[in-house]
CSV table of C-alpha atoms in Angstrom, one decimal:
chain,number,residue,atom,x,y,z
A,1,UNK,CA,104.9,96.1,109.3
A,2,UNK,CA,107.2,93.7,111.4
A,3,UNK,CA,109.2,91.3,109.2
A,4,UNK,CA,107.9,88.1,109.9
A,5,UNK,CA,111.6,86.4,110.4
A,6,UNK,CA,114.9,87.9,111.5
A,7,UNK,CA,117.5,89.1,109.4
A,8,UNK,CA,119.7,86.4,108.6
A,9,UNK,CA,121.3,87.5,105.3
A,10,UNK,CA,123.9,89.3,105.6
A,11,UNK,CA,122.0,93.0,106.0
A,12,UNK,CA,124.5,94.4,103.6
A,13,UNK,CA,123.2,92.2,100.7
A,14,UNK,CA,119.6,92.9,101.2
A,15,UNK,CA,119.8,96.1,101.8
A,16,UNK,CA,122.0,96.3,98.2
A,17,UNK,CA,119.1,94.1,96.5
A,18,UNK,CA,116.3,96.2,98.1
A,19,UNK,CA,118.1,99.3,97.1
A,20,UNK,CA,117.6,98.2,93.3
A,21,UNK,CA,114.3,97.7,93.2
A,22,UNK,CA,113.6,101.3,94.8
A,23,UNK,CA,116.3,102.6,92.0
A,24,UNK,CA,114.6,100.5,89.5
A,25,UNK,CA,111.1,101.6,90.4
A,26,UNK,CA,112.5,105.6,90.5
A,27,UNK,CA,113.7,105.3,86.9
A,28,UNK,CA,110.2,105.1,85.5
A,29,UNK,CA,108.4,106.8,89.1
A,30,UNK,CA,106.6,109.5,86.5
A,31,UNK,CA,104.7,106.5,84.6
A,32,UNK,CA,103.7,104.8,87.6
A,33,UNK,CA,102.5,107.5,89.2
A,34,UNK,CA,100.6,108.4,86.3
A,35,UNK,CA,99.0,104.9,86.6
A,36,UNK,CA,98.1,105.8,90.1
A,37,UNK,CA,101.0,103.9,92.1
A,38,UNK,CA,102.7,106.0,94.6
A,39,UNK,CA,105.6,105.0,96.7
A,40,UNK,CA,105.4,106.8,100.1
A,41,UNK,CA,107.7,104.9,101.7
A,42,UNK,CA,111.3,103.1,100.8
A,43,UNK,CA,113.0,102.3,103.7
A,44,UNK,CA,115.1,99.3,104.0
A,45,UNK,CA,113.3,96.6,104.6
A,46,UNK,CA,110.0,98.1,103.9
A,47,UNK,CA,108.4,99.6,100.7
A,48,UNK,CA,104.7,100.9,100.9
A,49,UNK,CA,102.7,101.7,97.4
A,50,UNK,CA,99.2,103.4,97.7
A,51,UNK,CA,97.3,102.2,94.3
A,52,UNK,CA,94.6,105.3,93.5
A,53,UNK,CA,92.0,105.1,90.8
A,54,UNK,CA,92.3,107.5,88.1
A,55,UNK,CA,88.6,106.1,87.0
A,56,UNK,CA,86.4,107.4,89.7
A,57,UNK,CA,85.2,110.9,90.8
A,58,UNK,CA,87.2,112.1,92.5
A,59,UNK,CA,90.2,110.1,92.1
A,60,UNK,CA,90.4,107.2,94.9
A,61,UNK,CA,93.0,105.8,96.9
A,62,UNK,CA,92.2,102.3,96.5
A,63,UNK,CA,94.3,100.4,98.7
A,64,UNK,CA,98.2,100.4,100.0
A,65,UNK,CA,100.4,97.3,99.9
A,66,UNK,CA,103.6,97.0,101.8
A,67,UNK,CA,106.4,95.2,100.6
A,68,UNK,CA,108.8,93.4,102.9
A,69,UNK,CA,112.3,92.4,101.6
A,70,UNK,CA,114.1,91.0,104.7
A,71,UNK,CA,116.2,88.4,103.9
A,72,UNK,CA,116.0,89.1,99.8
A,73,UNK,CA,116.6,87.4,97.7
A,74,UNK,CA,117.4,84.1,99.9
A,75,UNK,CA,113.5,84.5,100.9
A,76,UNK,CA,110.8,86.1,98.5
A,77,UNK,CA,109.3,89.2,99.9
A,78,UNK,CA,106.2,89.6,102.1
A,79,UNK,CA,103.5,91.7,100.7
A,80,UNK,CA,100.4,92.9,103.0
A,81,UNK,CA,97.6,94.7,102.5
A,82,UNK,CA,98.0,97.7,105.0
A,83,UNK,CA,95.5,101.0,105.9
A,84,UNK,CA,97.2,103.6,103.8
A,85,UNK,CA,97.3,106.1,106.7
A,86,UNK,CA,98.6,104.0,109.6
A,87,UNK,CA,100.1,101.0,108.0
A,88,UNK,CA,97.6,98.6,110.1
A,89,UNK,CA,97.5,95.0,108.3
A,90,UNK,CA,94.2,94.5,106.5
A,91,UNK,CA,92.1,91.5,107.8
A,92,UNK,CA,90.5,90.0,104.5
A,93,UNK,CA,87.1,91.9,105.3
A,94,UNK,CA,88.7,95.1,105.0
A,95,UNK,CA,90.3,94.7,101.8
A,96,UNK,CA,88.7,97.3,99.9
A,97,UNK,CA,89.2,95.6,96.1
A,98,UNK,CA,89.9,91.9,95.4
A,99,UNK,CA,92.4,90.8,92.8
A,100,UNK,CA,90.1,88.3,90.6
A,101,UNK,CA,91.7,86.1,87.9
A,102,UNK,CA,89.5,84.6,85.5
A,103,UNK,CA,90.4,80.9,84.9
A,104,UNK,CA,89.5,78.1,82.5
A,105,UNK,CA,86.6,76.1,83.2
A,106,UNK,CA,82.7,76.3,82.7
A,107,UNK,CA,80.9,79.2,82.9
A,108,UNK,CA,78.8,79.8,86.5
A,109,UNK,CA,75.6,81.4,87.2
A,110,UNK,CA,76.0,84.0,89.5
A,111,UNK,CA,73.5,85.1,92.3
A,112,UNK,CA,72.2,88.0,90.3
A,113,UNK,CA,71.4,85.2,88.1
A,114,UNK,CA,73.9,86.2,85.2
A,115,UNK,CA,76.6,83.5,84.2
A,116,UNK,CA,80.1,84.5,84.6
A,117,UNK,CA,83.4,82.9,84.3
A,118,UNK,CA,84.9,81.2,86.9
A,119,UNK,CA,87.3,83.6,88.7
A,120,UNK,CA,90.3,82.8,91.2
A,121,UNK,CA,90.8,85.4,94.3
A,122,UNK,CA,94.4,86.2,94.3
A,123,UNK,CA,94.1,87.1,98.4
A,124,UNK,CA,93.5,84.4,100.2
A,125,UNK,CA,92.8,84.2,103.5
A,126,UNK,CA,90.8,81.2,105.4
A,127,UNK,CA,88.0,83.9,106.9
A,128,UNK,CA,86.8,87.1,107.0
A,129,UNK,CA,88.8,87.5,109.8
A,130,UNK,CA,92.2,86.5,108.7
A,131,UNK,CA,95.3,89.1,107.4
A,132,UNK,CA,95.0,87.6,103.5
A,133,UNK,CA,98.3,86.9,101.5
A,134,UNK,CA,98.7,87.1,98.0
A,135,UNK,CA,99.0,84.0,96.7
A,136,UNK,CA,101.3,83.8,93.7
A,137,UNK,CA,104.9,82.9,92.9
A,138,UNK,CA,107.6,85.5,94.4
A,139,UNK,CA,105.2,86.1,97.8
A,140,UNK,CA,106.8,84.9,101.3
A,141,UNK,CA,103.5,84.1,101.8
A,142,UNK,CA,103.0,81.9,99.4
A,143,UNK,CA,105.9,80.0,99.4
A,144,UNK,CA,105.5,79.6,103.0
A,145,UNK,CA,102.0,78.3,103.1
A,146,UNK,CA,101.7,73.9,103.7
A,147,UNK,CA,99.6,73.7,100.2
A,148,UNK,CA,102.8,75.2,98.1
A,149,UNK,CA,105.6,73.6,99.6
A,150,UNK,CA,106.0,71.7,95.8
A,151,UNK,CA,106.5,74.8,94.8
A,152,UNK,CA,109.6,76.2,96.5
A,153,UNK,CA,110.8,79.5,95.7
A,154,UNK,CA,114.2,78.3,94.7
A,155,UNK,CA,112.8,77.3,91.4
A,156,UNK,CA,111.3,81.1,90.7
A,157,UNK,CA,114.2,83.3,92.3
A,158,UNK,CA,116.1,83.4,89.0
A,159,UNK,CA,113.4,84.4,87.2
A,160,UNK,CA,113.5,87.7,89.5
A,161,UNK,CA,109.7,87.0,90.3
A,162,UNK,CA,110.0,88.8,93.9
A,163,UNK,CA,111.0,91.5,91.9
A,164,UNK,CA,108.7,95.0,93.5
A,165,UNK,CA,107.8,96.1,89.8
A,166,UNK,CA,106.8,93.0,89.0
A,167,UNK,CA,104.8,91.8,92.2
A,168,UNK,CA,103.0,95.8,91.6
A,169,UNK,CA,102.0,94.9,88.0
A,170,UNK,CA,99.9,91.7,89.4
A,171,UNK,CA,98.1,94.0,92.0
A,172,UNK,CA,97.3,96.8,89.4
A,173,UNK,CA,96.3,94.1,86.9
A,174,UNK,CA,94.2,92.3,89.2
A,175,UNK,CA,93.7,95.0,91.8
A,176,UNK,CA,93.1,98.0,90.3
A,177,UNK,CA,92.7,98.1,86.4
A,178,UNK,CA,89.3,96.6,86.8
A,179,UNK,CA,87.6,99.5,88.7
A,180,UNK,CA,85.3,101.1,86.5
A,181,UNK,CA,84.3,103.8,88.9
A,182,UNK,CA,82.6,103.8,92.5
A,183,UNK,CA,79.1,101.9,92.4
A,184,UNK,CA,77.0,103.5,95.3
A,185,UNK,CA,74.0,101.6,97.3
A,186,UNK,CA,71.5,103.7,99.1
A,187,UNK,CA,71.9,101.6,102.0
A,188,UNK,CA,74.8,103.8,102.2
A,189,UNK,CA,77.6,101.4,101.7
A,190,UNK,CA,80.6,102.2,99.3
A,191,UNK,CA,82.1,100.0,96.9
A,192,UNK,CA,84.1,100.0,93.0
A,193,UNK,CA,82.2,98.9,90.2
A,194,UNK,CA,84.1,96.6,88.2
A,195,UNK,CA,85.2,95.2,84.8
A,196,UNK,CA,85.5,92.0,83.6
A,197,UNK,CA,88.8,90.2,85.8
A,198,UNK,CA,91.7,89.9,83.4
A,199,UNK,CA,93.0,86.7,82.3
């Protein structure tokens, strides 16, 4: 993945910030892997995590998501959906699991006619056809987007929510705790059968 700005930090200062969040993600690498996040790439800019599911038979490789720290910690990092074998950016269609929040509100019937609660998609994108962006505090994306500019990401910096360990823990929550296991149609289309979204 491209960074999406030039390196105006001074490169010895990112590269030190990114550095700790590879060694911080290291010190506990057994655990995560164990919750199917592996880190296949950690090169300065650019991390890449492949999320797997444990849940399904065989075990699944989910999705990867590559992290971007140019510029860190003046500028949040990106993080993009990518093909986990050649690092292509995901257009929203592609995205092979969604990261669904429930939220307050009233319950809504659902097509299959079952009434569910009302549930936030944390990738957003304005059409199928569009490279989504995660859309939370600590995401480049986010804080660069016209409908957040109230929400600059001065104000969450010291609360170290760019942080890689942090930003994976959304995207497992969201991402990839709720598979249940792979649900198969006969048409023969592939998708993960799901849990309730997390709150």
């Amino acid at each position: 993945m491209s960074s999406q700005s030039a390196q105006h930090v001074d490169p010895v200062v990112s590269r030190t910030k990114f550095n700790r969040e590879i060694a911080e993600y290291r010190s506990t690498e057994a655990d995560y892997r164990a919750r199917g996040w592996l880190l296949v790439k950690a090169e300065w800019p650019v991390a890449t995590i492949v999320f797997a599911s444990k849940k399904t038979t065989p075990p699944t490789i989910v999705t990867a998501v590559q992290f971007d720290y140019t510029n860190y910690d003046a500028e949040p990092p990106s993080v993009r959906f990518v093909d986990p074998f050649s690092d292509r950016l995901l257009l929203n269609k592609e995205i092979p699991t969604r990261l669904l929040r429930n939220v307050p509100g009233p319950a809504v019937p659902a097509p299959d006619g079952t009434i569910s609660p009302p549930v936030q998609d944390l990738l957003q994108g304005n059409s199928p056809e569009d490279v989504p962006f995660l859309c939370i505090a600590g995401v480049k994306e986010y804080h660069d987007h016209p409908g957040h500019t109230g929400d600059p990401w001065e104000l969450h910096r010291p609360h170290g929510e760019g942080r890689l360990v942090r930003l994976l823990e959304i995207i497992s929550k969201y991402g990839l705790e709720p598979i249940a296991g792979l649900a198969v149609n006969l048409s023969p289309q592939l998708s993960f059968a799901r849990t309730e979204p997390p709150q």
